[in-house]
Short mmCIF file of C-alpha atoms and ligand atoms in Angstrom, two decimals:
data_model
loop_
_atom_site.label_atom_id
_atom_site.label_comp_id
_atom_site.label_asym_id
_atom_site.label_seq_id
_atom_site.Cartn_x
_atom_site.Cartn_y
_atom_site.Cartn_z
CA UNK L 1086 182.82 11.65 -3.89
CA UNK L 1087 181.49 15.01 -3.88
CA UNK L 1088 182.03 18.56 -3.34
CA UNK L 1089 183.46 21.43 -6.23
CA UNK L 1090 186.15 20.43 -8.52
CA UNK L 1091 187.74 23.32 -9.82
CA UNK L 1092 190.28 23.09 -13.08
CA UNK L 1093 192.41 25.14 -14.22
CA UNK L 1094 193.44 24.50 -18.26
CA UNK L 1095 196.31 25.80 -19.91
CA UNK L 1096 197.73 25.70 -23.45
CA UNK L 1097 199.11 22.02 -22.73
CA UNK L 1098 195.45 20.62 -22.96
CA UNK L 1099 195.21 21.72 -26.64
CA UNK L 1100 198.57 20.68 -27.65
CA UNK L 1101 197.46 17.24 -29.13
CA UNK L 1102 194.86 18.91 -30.63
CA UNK L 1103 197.44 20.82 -32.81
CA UNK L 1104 197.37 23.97 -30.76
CA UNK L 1105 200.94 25.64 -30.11
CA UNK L 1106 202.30 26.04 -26.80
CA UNK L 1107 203.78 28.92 -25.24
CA UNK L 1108 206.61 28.30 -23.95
CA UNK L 1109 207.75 25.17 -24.68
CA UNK L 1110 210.38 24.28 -27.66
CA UNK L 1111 209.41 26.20 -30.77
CA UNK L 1112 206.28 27.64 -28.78
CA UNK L 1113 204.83 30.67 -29.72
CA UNK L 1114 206.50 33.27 -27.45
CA UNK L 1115 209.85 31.31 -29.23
CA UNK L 1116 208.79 32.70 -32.40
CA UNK L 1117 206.71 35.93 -31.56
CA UNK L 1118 207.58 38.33 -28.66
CA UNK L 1119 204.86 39.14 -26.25
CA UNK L 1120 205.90 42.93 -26.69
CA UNK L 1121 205.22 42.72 -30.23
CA UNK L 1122 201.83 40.72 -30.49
CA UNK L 1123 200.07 41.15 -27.06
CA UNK L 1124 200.23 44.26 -25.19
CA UNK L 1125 197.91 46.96 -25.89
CA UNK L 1126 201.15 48.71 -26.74
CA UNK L 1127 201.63 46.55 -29.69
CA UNK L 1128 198.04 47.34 -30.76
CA UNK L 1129 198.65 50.57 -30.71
CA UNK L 1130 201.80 50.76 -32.34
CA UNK L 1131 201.21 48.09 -35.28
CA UNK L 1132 197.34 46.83 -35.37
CA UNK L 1133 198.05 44.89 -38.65
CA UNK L 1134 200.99 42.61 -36.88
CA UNK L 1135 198.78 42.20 -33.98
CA UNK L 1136 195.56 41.49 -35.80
CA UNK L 1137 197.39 39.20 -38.52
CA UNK L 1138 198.87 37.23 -35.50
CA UNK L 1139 195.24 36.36 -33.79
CA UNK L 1140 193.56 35.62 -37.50
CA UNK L 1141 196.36 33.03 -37.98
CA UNK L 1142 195.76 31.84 -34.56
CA UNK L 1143 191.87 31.97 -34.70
CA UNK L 1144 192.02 29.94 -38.37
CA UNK L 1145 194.60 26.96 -36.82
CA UNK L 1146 192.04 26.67 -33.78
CA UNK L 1147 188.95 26.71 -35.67
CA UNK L 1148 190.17 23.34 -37.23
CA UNK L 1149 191.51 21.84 -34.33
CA UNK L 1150 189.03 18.89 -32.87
CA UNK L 1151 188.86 18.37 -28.92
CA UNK L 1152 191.10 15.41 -27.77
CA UNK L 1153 190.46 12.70 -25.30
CA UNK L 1154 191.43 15.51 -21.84
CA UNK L 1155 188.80 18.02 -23.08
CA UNK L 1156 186.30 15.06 -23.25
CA UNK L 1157 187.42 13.86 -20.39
CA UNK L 1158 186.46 16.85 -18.42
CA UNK L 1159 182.68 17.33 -20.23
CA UNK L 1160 182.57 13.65 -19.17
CA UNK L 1161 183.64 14.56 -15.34
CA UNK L 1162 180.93 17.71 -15.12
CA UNK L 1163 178.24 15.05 -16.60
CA UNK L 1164 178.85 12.53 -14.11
CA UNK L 1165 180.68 13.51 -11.09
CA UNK L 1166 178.13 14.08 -8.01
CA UNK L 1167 179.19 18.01 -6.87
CA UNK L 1168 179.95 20.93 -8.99
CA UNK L 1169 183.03 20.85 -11.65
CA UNK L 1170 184.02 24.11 -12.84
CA UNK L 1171 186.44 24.65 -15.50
CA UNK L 1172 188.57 27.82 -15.56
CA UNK L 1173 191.00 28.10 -18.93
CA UNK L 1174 193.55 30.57 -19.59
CA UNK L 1175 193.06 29.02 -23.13
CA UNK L 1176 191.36 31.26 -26.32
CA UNK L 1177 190.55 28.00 -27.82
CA UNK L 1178 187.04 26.76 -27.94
CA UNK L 1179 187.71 23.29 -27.56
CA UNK L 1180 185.85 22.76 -23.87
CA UNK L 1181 183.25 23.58 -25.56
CA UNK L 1182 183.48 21.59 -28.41
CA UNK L 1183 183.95 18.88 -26.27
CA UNK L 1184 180.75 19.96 -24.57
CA UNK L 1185 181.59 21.16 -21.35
CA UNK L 1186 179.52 24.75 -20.52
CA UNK L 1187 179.95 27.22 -18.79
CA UNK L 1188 184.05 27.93 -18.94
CA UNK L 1189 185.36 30.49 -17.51
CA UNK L 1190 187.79 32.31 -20.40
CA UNK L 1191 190.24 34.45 -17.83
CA UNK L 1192 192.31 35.15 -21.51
CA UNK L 1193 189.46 36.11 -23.33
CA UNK L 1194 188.29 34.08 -26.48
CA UNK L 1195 189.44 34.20 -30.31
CA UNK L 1196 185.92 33.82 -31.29
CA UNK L 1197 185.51 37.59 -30.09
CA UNK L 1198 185.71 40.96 -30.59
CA UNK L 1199 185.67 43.56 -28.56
CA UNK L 1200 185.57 47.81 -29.23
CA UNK L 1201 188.80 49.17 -27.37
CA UNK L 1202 186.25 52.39 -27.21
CA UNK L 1203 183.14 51.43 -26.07
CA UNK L 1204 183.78 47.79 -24.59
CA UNK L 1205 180.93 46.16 -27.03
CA UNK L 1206 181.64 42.70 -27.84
CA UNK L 1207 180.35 40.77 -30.23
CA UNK L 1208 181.43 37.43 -32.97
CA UNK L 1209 185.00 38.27 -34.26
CA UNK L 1210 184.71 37.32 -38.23
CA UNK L 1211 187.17 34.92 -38.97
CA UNK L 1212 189.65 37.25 -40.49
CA UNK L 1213 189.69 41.05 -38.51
CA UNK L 1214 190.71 43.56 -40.82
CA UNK L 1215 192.81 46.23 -39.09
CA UNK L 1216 189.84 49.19 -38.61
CA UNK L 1217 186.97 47.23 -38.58
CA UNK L 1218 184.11 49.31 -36.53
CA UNK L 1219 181.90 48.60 -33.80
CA UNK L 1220 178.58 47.87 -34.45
CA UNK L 1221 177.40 49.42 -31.74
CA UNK L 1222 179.11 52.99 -31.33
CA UNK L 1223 180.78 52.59 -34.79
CA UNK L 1224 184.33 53.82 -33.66
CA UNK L 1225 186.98 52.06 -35.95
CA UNK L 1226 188.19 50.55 -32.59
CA UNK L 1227 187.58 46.14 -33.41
CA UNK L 1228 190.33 44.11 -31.31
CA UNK L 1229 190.45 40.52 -30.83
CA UNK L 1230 189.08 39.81 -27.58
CA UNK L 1231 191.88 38.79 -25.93
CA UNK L 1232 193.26 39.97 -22.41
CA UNK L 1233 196.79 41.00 -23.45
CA UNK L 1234 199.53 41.32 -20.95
CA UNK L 1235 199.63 43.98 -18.80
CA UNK L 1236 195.09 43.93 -18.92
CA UNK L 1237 192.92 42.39 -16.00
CA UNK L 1238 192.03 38.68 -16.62
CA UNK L 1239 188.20 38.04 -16.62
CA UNK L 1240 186.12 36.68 -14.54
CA UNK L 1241 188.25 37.19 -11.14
CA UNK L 1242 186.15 37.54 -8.43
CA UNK L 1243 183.96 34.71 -9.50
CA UNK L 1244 187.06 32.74 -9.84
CA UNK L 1245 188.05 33.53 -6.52
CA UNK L 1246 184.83 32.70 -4.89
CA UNK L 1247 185.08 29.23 -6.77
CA UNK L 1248 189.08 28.86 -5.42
CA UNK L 1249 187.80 29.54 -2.16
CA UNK L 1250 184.90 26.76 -1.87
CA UNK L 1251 187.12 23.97 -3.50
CA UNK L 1252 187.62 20.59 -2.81
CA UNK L 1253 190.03 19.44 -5.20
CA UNK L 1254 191.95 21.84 -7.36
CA UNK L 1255 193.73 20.58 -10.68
CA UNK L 1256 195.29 22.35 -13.24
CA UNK L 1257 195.89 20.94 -16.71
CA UNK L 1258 198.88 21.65 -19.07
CA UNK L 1259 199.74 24.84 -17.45
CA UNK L 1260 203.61 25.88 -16.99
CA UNK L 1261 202.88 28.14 -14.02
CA UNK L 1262 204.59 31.08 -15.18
CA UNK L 1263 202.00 33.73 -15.70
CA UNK L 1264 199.91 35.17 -12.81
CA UNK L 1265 197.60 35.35 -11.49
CA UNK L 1266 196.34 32.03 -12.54
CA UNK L 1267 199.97 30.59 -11.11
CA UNK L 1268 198.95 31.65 -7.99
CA UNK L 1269 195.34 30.08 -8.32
CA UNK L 1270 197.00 26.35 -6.44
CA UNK L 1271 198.12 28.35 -3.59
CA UNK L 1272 194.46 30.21 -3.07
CA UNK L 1273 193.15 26.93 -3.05
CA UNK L 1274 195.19 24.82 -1.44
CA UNK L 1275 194.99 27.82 1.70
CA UNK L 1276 191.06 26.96 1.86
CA UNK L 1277 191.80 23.61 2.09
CA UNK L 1278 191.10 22.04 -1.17
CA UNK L 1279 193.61 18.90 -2.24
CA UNK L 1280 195.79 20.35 -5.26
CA UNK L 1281 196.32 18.34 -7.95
CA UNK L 1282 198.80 18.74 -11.03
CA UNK L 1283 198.55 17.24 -14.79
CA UNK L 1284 201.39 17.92 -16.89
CA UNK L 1285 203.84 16.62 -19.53
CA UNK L 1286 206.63 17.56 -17.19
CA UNK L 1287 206.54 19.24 -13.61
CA UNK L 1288 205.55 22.96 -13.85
CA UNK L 1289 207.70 25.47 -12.04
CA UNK L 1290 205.65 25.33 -9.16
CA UNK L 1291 204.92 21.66 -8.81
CA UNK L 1292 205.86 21.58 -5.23
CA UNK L 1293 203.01 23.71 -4.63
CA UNK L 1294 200.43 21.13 -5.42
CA UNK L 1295 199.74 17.70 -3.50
CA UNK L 1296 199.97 15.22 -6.26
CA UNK L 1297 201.32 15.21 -9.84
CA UNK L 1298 200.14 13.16 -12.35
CA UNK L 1299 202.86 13.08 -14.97
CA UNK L 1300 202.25 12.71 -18.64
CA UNK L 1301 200.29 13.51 -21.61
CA UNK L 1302 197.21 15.45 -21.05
CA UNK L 1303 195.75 12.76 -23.29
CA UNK L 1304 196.45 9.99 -20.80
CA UNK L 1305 196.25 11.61 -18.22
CA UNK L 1306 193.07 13.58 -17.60
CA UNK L 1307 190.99 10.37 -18.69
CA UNK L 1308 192.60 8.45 -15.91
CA UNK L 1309 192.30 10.61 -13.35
CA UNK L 1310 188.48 11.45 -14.19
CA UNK L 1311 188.13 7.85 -14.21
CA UNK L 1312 189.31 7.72 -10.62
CA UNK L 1313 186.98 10.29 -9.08
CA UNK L 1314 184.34 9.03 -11.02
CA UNK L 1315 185.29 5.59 -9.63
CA UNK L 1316 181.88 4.18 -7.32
P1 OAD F 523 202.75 27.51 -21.55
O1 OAD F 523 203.20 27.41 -22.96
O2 OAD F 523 203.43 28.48 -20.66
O3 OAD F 523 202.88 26.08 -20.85
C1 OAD F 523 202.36 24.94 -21.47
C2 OAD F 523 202.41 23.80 -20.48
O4 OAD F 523 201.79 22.68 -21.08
C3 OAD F 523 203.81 23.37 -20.05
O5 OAD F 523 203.85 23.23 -18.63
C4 OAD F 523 204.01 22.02 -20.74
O6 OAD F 523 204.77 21.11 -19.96
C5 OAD F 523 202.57 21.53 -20.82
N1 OAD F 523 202.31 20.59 -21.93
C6 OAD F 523 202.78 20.61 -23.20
N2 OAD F 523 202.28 19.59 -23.91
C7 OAD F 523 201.46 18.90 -23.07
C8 OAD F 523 200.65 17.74 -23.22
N3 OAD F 523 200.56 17.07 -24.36
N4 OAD F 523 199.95 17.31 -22.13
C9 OAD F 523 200.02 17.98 -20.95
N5 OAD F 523 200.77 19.08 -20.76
C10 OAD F 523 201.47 19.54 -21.81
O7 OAD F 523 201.16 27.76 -21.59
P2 OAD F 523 200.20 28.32 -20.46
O8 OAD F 523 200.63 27.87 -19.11
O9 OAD F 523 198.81 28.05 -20.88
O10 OAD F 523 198.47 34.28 -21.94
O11 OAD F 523 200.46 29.86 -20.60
C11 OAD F 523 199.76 30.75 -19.77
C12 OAD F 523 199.51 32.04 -20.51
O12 OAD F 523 200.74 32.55 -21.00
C13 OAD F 523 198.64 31.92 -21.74
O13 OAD F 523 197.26 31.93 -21.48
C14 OAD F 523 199.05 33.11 -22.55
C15 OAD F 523 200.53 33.02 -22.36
O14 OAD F 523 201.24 34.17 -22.48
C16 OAD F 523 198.21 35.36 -22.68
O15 OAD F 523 198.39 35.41 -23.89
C17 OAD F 523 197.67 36.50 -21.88
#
């Protein structure tokens, strides 16, 4: 088989590597609101909550290890024939860990910082202090570099281009509930690439894809990169 494989990750791939979910039981938008912690709003109106809510976050995923789906998909780019491309909404760095290159971060990263005045990024330390200045222009402006709700994802029109030159589509441990990547399955799908979903349970828009592949990303991901990798 060839052709581009695109993926699209969400928080579900890093769950059994000890990374909270969202929105699932006791997920993190169950015990943080999203108007609180990540809207430039919230920035603005309490930089310490904000800040002390990515170091916690940046700590917990500095110790987490890849598991067997994030190796799974390094092993898939390695050996599959065409392109693979992986697209996260994920702040994790656990593709890379696992050694896949080349990710596409549409949510940004918590291994960076960004100046909210002069849009220089650079290595977030591993605790931001509330403040902190920009290296390059020196404004006290440091903010995680994270694409809060109501900013423009990154890396959209190269996403797009990717979306639109598909053969298969799959996304991984995604609930489908924040756009645009939600809407990334129907972009695909319209360009005629097969659609493919990998979840613990059906997303919201499941009926969307072509296939579902039901169960832990774990077990899942390694069996169905075993099948395209199949001779
Ligand atoms: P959600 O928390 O919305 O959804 C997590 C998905 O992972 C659900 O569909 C679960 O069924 C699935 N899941 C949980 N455990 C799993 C496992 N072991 N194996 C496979 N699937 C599993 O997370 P996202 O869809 O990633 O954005 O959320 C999208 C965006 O919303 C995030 O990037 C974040 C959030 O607000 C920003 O912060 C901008």
């Amino acid at each position: 088989m060839s052709g581009k494989i695109v993926v699209l990750t969400g928080a579900g791939i890093s769950a059994e590597s000890g990374l909270g979910t969202f929105r699932d039981a006791g997920g993190l938008w169950a015990q943080n609101r999203i108007e609180d912690v990540a809207t430039p709003e919230a920035f603005a109106r309490d930089p310490a909550r904000v800040q002390a809510f990515y170091n916690t976050r940046r700590v917990q995923a500095a110790a987490a290890r890849p598991n067997p789906a994030h190796l799974a998909l390094a092993r898939l780019a390695d050996e599959y024939d065409g392109e693979v491309v992986i697209v996260t909404q994920n702040v994790d760095a656990l593709h890379e860990a696992a050694g896949s290159r080349g990710v596409l971060h549409m949510h940004g990263t918590l291994a960076g910082a960004l100046c909210a005045a002069c849009g220089h990024r650079w290595a977030a330390p591993d605790v931001m202090q509330v403040g902190e200045t920009c290296p390059a222009c020196h404004a006290p402006s440091a903010r995680p570099d994270i694409v809060w709700f109501g900013e423009m994802p990154y890396h959209m029109d190269e996403i797009a281009e990717h979306l639109h030159s598909a053969t298969i589509f799959a996304a991984i441990g995604t609930s489908g509930e924040v756009y645009p990547a939600a809407g990334f399955v129907e972009s695909a799908a319209v360009y005629g690439a097969r659609t493919v979903e990998l979840n613990l349970a059906p997303s919201t828009i499941a009926a969307q894809f072509d296939e579902a592949r039901i169960g832990p990303a774990s077990q899942v991901v390694p069996d169905w990169v075993a099948d395209i990798l199949k001779p």
